[in-house]
Coordinates of N, CA, C and O in Angstrom, one line a residue:
M1 N -4.7 -70.4 43.4 CA -3.7 -69.4 43.4 C -3.4 -69.0 41.9 O -3.2 -67.8 41.6
E2 N -3.3 -70.0 41.1 CA -2.9 -69.7 39.7 C -4.0 -69.0 39.0 O -3.8 -68.0 38.3
S3 N -5.3 -69.3 39.4 CA -6.4 -68.5 38.8 C -6.4 -67.1 39.3 O -6.8 -66.2 38.6
E4 N -6.0 -66.9 40.6 CA -6.0 -65.5 41.1 C -4.9 -64.7 40.4 O -5.1 -63.6 40.1
L5 N -3.8 -65.4 40.2 CA -2.7 -64.7 39.4 C -3.2 -64.3 38.0 O -2.9 -63.2 37.5
K6 N -3.8 -65.3 37.4 CA -4.3 -65.0 36.1 C -5.4 -63.9 36.1 O -5.4 -63.0 35.2
S7 N -6.2 -63.9 37.1 CA -7.2 -62.8 37.2 C -6.6 -61.5 37.5 O -7.0 -60.4 36.9
I8 N -5.6 -61.4 38.3 CA -4.8 -60.2 38.6 C -4.1 -59.7 37.3 O -4.2 -58.6 36.9
N9 N -3.5 -60.7 36.6 CA -2.8 -60.4 35.4 C -3.8 -59.9 34.3 O -3.5 -58.9 33.6
D10 N -5.0 -60.5 34.2 CA -6.0 -60.0 33.3 C -6.5 -58.6 33.6 O -6.6 -57.7 32.7
R11 N -6.7 -58.3 34.9 CA -7.1 -56.9 35.3 C -6.0 -55.9 35.0 O -6.2 -54.8 34.5
Q12 N -4.7 -56.3 35.2 CA -3.6 -55.4 34.9 C -3.5 -55.2 33.4 O -3.3 -54.0 33.0
M13 N -3.7 -56.2 32.7 CA -3.7 -56.1 31.2 C -4.8 -55.2 30.7 O -4.6 -54.4 29.8
K14 N -6.0 -55.4 31.3 CA -7.1 -54.6 30.9 C -6.8 -53.1 31.3 O -7.1 -52.2 30.5
T15 N -6.3 -52.9 32.5 CA -6.0 -51.5 32.9 C -4.9 -50.9 32.0 O -5.0 -49.7 31.6
L16 N -3.9 -51.7 31.7 CA -2.9 -51.2 30.8 C -3.4 -50.9 29.4 O -3.1 -49.9 28.8
G17 N -4.3 -51.7 29.0 CA -5.0 -51.5 27.7 C -5.8 -50.2 27.7 O -5.8 -49.5 26.7
E18 N -6.5 -50.0 28.7 CA -7.3 -48.8 28.8 C -6.4 -47.5 28.9 O -6.7 -46.5 28.3
D19 N -5.3 -47.6 29.6 CA -4.4 -46.5 29.7 C -3.8 -46.2 28.3 O -3.7 -45.1 27.9
L20 N -3.4 -47.3 27.6 CA -2.9 -47.1 26.3 C -3.9 -46.5 25.3 O -3.6 -45.6 24.5
D21 N -5.2 -46.9 25.5 CA -6.2 -46.4 24.6 C -6.4 -44.9 24.9 O -6.6 -44.1 24.0
N22 N -6.4 -44.5 26.2 CA -6.5 -43.1 26.6 C -5.4 -42.3 26.1 O -5.6 -41.2 25.6
K23 N -4.2 -42.8 26.2 CA -3.0 -42.1 25.7 C -3.0 -42.0 24.2 O -2.7 -40.9 23.7
L24 N -3.4 -43.0 23.5 CA -3.6 -42.9 22.1 C -4.6 -41.9 21.6 O -4.4 -41.2 20.7
S25 N -5.7 -41.9 22.4 CA -6.8 -40.9 22.1 C -6.3 -39.5 22.3 O -6.5 -38.6 21.5
G26 N -5.5 -39.3 23.4 CA -4.9 -38.0 23.6 C -3.9 -37.6 22.5 O -3.9 -36.4 22.0
L27 N -3.1 -38.6 22.1 CA -2.2 -38.3 21.0 C -2.9 -38.0 19.7 O -2.4 -37.1 18.9
E28 N -4.0 -38.7 19.4 CA -4.8 -38.4 18.2 C -5.3 -37.0 18.3 O -5.3 -36.3 17.2
Q29 N -5.7 -36.5 19.4 CA -6.2 -35.2 19.5 C -5.1 -34.1 19.3 O -5.3 -33.1 18.6
V30 N -3.9 -34.5 19.8 CA -2.8 -33.6 19.6 C -2.4 -33.5 18.2 O -2.2 -32.4 17.6
L31 N -2.4 -34.7 17.5 CA -2.1 -34.7 16.1 C -3.1 -34.0 15.3 O -2.8 -33.3 14.3
K32 N -4.4 -34.1 15.6 CA -5.4 -33.3 14.9 C -5.2 -31.8 15.0 O -5.4 -31.1 14.1
G33 N -4.8 -31.4 16.3 CA -4.5 -30.0 16.5 C -3.3 -29.5 15.7 O -3.4 -28.5 15.1
I34 N -2.3 -30.4 15.6 CA -1.1 -30.0 14.8 C -1.4 -30.0 13.4 O -1.0 -29.0 12.7
K35 N -2.3 -30.9 12.9 CA -2.7 -30.9 11.5 C -3.5 -29.7 11.2 O -3.2 -29.0 10.1
A36 N -4.4 -29.3 12.0 CA -5.2 -28.1 11.8 C -4.3 -26.9 11.8 O -4.5 -26.0 10.9
S37 N -3.3 -26.8 12.7 CA -2.4 -25.7 12.7 C -1.6 -25.6 11.4 O -1.3 -24.5 10.9
L38 N -1.1 -26.8 11.0 CA -0.3 -26.8 9.7 C -1.1 -26.4 8.5 O -0.7 -25.7 7.7
I39 N -2.4 -26.8 8.5 CA -3.3 -26.4 7.4 C -3.5 -24.9 7.4 O -3.4 -24.2 6.4
Q40 N -3.7 -24.4 8.6 CA -3.9 -22.9 8.8 C -2.6 -22.2 8.3 O -2.7 -21.1 7.6
S41 N -1.4 -22.7 8.7 CA -0.2 -22.0 8.3 C 0.0 -22.1 6.8 O 0.5 -21.1 6.2
Q42 N -0.3 -23.2 6.2 CA -0.2 -23.4 4.8 C -1.1 -22.4 4.1 O -0.7 -21.8 3.1
N43 N -2.4 -22.3 4.5 CA -3.3 -21.3 3.9 C -2.8 -19.9 4.0 O -2.9 -19.1 3.1
H44 N -2.2 -19.6 5.2 CA -1.6 -18.3 5.4 C -0.5 -18.0 4.4 O -0.3 -16.9 3.8
L45 N 0.4 -19.0 4.2 CA 1.5 -18.9 3.3 C 1.0 -18.7 1.9 O 1.6 -17.9 1.1
I46 N 0.0 -19.5 1.5 CA -0.6 -19.3 0.2 C -1.1 -17.9 0.0 O -0.9 -17.3 -1.1
K47 N -1.8 -17.4 1.0 CA -2.4 -16.1 0.9 C -1.2 -15.0 0.8 O -1.3 -14.1 0.0
T48 N -0.2 -15.2 1.6 CA 0.9 -14.3 1.6 C 1.6 -14.4 0.2 O 2.0 -13.3 -0.3
K49 N 1.8 -15.5 -0.4 CA 2.5 -15.7 -1.7 C 1.6 -15.0 -2.7 O 2.1 -14.4 -3.6
T50 N 0.3 -15.2 -2.6 CA -0.6 -14.5 -3.6 C -0.5 -13.0 -3.5 O -0.4 -12.3 -4.5
N51 N -0.5 -12.5 -2.3 CA -0.4 -11.1 -2.0 C 0.9 -10.6 -2.6 O 1.0 -9.5 -3.2
Q52 N 2.0 -11.4 -2.4 CA 3.3 -11.0 -2.8 C 3.3 -10.9 -4.4 O 3.9 -10.0 -5.0
A53 N 2.7 -11.9 -5.0 CA 2.7 -12.0 -6.5 C 1.9 -10.8 -7.0 O 2.3 -10.1 -8.0
N54 N 0.8 -10.5 -6.3 CA 0.0 -9.3 -6.8 C 0.8 -8.0 -6.6 O 0.7 -7.1 -7.5
A55 N 1.5 -7.9 -5.5 CA 2.3 -6.7 -5.3 C 3.4 -6.6 -6.3 O 3.7 -5.5 -6.8
I56 N 4.0 -7.7 -6.7 CA 5.0 -7.7 -7.7 C 4.5 -7.2 -9.0 O 5.1 -6.4 -9.8
Q57 N 3.3 -7.7 -9.4 CA 2.6 -7.3 -10.6 C 2.3 -5.8 -10.6 O 2.5 -5.1 -11.6
K58 N 1.9 -5.3 -9.5 CA 1.6 -3.9 -9.4 C 2.8 -3.0 -9.5 O 2.9 -2.0 -10.2
I59 N 3.9 -3.5 -8.9 CA 5.2 -2.8 -9.0 C 5.7 -2.8 -10.4 O 6.2 -1.8 -10.9
Q60 N 5.6 -3.9 -11.1 CA 6.0 -4.0 -12.5 C 5.2 -3.1 -13.4 O 5.8 -2.4 -14.2
A61 N 3.9 -3.0 -13.1 CA 3.1 -2.0 -13.9 C 3.5 -0.6 -13.6 O 3.5 0.2 -14.5
I62 N 3.8 -0.3 -12.4 CA 4.2 1.1 -12.0 C 5.5 1.4 -12.7 O 5.7 2.5 -13.2
D63 N 6.5 0.4 -12.7 CA 7.8 0.6 -13.3 C 7.6 0.9 -14.8 O 8.3 1.7 -15.4
K64 N 6.7 0.1 -15.4 CA 6.5 0.3 -16.9 C 5.9 1.7 -17.1 O 6.4 2.3 -18.1
N65 N 4.9 2.1 -16.3 CA 4.4 3.5 -16.5 C 5.5 4.5 -16.3 O 5.5 5.5 -17.0
N66 N 6.3 4.3 -15.3 CA 7.4 5.3 -15.0 C 8.3 5.3 -16.2 O 8.8 6.4 -16.6
Q67 N 8.7 4.2 -16.8 CA 9.6 4.2 -18.0 C 8.9 4.9 -19.1 O 9.6 5.7 -19.8
E68 N 7.6 4.7 -19.3 CA 6.9 5.4 -20.4 C 6.9 6.9 -20.2 O 7.2 7.7 -21.1
L69 N 6.6 7.3 -19.0 CA 6.6 8.7 -18.6 C 8.0 9.3 -18.8 O 8.2 10.4 -19.3
Q70 N 9.0 8.6 -18.4 CA 10.4 9.1 -18.5 C 10.8 9.2 -20.0 O 11.4 10.2 -20.3
S71 N 10.4 8.3 -20.8 CA 10.7 8.4 -22.2 C 10.0 9.6 -22.9 O 10.5 10.4 -23.7
K72 N 8.7 9.9 -22.4 CA 8.0 11.0 -22.9 C 8.6 12.3 -22.4 O 8.7 13.3 -23.2
I73 N 9.1 12.3 -21.2 CA 9.8 13.5 -20.7 C 11.1 13.8 -21.5 O 11.3 14.9 -21.9
E74 N 11.8 12.7 -21.8 CA 13.0 12.9 -22.6 C 12.7 13.4 -24.0 O 13.4 14.3 -24.6
M75 N 11.6 12.9 -24.6 CA 11.2 13.4 -25.9 C 10.8 14.9 -25.9 O 11.2 15.7 -26.8
I76 N 10.1 15.3 -24.8 CA 9.7 16.7 -24.7 C 11.0 17.5 -24.5 O 11.1 18.6 -25.0
K77 N 12.0 17.0 -23.7 CA 13.2 17.8 -23.5 C 13.9 18.0 -24.8 O 14.5 19.1 -25.0
K78 N 13.9 17.0 -25.7 CA 14.7 17.0 -26.9 C 14.0 17.8 -28.0 O 14.6 18.3 -29.0
A79 N 12.7 17.9 -27.9 CA 11.9 18.6 -28.9 C 12.2 20.1 -28.9 O 12.4 20.7 -27.9
P80 N 12.2 20.7 -30.1 CA 12.5 22.1 -30.2 C 11.3 22.9 -29.6 O 10.1 22.4 -29.7
L81 N 11.6 24.0 -28.9 CA 10.5 24.7 -28.3 C 9.7 25.5 -29.4 O 10.3 26.1 -30.3
K82 N 8.5 25.4 -29.3 CA 7.6 26.1 -30.2 C 6.9 27.2 -29.5 O 6.6 27.1 -28.3
N83 N 6.8 28.4 -30.2 CA 6.1 29.5 -29.6 C 4.6 29.3 -29.7 O 4.1 29.3 -30.8
T84 N 4.0 28.9 -28.6 CA 2.6 28.6 -28.6 C 1.7 29.9 -28.4 O 0.5 29.8 -28.7
K85 N 2.4 31.0 -28.0 CA 1.6 32.2 -27.8 C 1.5 32.9 -29.1 O 2.5 33.0 -29.8
K86 N 0.3 33.5 -29.4 CA 0.2 34.3 -30.6 C 0.6 35.7 -30.2 O 0.3 36.2 -29.2
E87 N 1.5 36.2 -31.1 CA 2.0 37.6 -30.8 C 0.8 38.5 -31.1 O 0.3 38.6 -32.2
T88 N 0.5 39.3 -30.1 CA -0.5 40.4 -30.4 C 0.2 41.7 -30.6 O 1.2 42.0 -30.0
P89 N -0.2 42.4 -31.6 CA 0.5 43.6 -32.0 C 0.3 44.6 -30.8 O -0.7 44.7 -30.2
K90 N 1.5 45.2 -30.5 CA 1.4 46.2 -29.4 C 0.7 47.4 -29.8 O 0.8 47.9 -30.9
K91 N -0.1 47.9 -28.9 CA -0.8 49.1 -29.1 C 0.1 50.3 -29.1 O 1.0 50.3 -28.2
Q92 N -0.2 51.2 -29.9 CA 0.6 52.4 -29.9 C 0.2 53.3 -28.7 O -1.0 53.3 -28.4
A93 N 1.1 53.9 -28.1 CA 0.8 54.8 -27.0 C 0.0 55.9 -27.5 O 0.3 56.5 -28.5
T94 N -1.1 56.2 -26.7 CA -1.9 57.4 -27.1 C -1.5 58.5 -26.1 O -1.1 58.3 -25.0
T95 N -1.5 59.6 -26.7 CA -1.1 60.8 -25.8 C -2.4 61.4 -25.2 O -3.4 61.6 -25.9
K96 N -2.3 61.6 -23.9 CA -3.4 62.2 -23.3 C -3.1 63.7 -23.1 O -1.9 64.0 -22.9
K97 N -4.1 64.4 -23.2 CA -3.9 65.8 -23.0 C -3.9 66.1 -21.5 O -4.8 65.7 -20.8
I98 N -2.8 66.6 -21.1 CA -2.6 66.9 -19.6 C -3.3 68.2 -19.3 O -3.0 69.2 -20.0
K99 N -4.2 68.1 -18.4 CA -4.8 69.4 -18.0 C -3.9 70.2 -17.2 O -3.1 69.7 -16.4
S100 N -4.0 71.5 -17.4 CA -3.1 72.4 -16.7 C -3.6 72.5 -15.3 O -4.8 72.4 -15.0
K101 N -2.7 72.7 -14.4 CA -3.1 72.9 -13.0 C -3.9 74.2 -12.8 O -3.5 75.2 -13.5
P102 N -4.8 74.2 -12.0 CA -5.5 75.5 -11.7 C -4.6 76.5 -11.1 O -3.6 76.1 -10.4
D103 N -4.9 77.7 -11.3 CA -4.0 78.7 -10.7 C -4.1 78.7 -9.2 O -5.2 78.8 -8.6
E104 N -3.0 78.5 -8.6 CA -3.0 78.3 -7.2 C -3.1 79.7 -6.4 O -3.3 79.7 -5.2
S105 N -3.0 80.7 -7.1 CA -3.1 82.0 -6.4 C -4.5 82.3 -6.0 O -4.8 83.1 -5.1
D106 N -5.5 81.6 -6.6 CA -6.9 81.8 -6.3 C -7.2 81.1 -5.0 O -8.2 81.4 -4.4
R107 N -6.4 80.1 -4.7 CA -6.7 79.2 -3.5 C -6.2 79.9 -2.2 O -5.1 80.5 -2.2
P108 N -7.0 79.7 -1.2 CA -6.4 80.3 0.1 C -5.3 79.4 0.6 O -5.3 78.2 0.4
S109 N -4.3 80.0 1.1 CA -3.1 79.3 1.5 C -3.4 78.7 2.9 O -4.0 79.3 3.8
L110 N -2.9 77.5 3.1 CA -3.1 76.9 4.4 C -2.1 77.4 5.4 O -2.3 77.3 6.6
W111 N -1.0 78.0 4.9 CA 0.1 78.4 5.8 C 0.0 79.8 6.3 O 0.8 80.3 7.0
S112 N -1.0 80.5 5.8 CA -1.0 81.9 6.2 C -1.8 82.1 7.5 O -2.5 81.4 7.9

């Protein structure tokens, strides 16, 4: 009887050990999945931060260009106006000889 109890106990221990092994294996798979997800999230954050840094640099470059353009506009506004057109002498009016109207008495009248 004692050997039967020991045999039953050994089988139960073996079954419990197998169950624990299976559960540990399942937990290892879950942990691997979590680790992969965390790595993917970390990579996404790195990419996002890189994109954000690039966007900030572009915005700063645009701001610098805007400031330069604004200062040039202010200089242009403050500068005295120069006449860039060359004055062309105005032509004197020429007189045309106006032809006298033909004598209308020679024409037949439309109203008669």
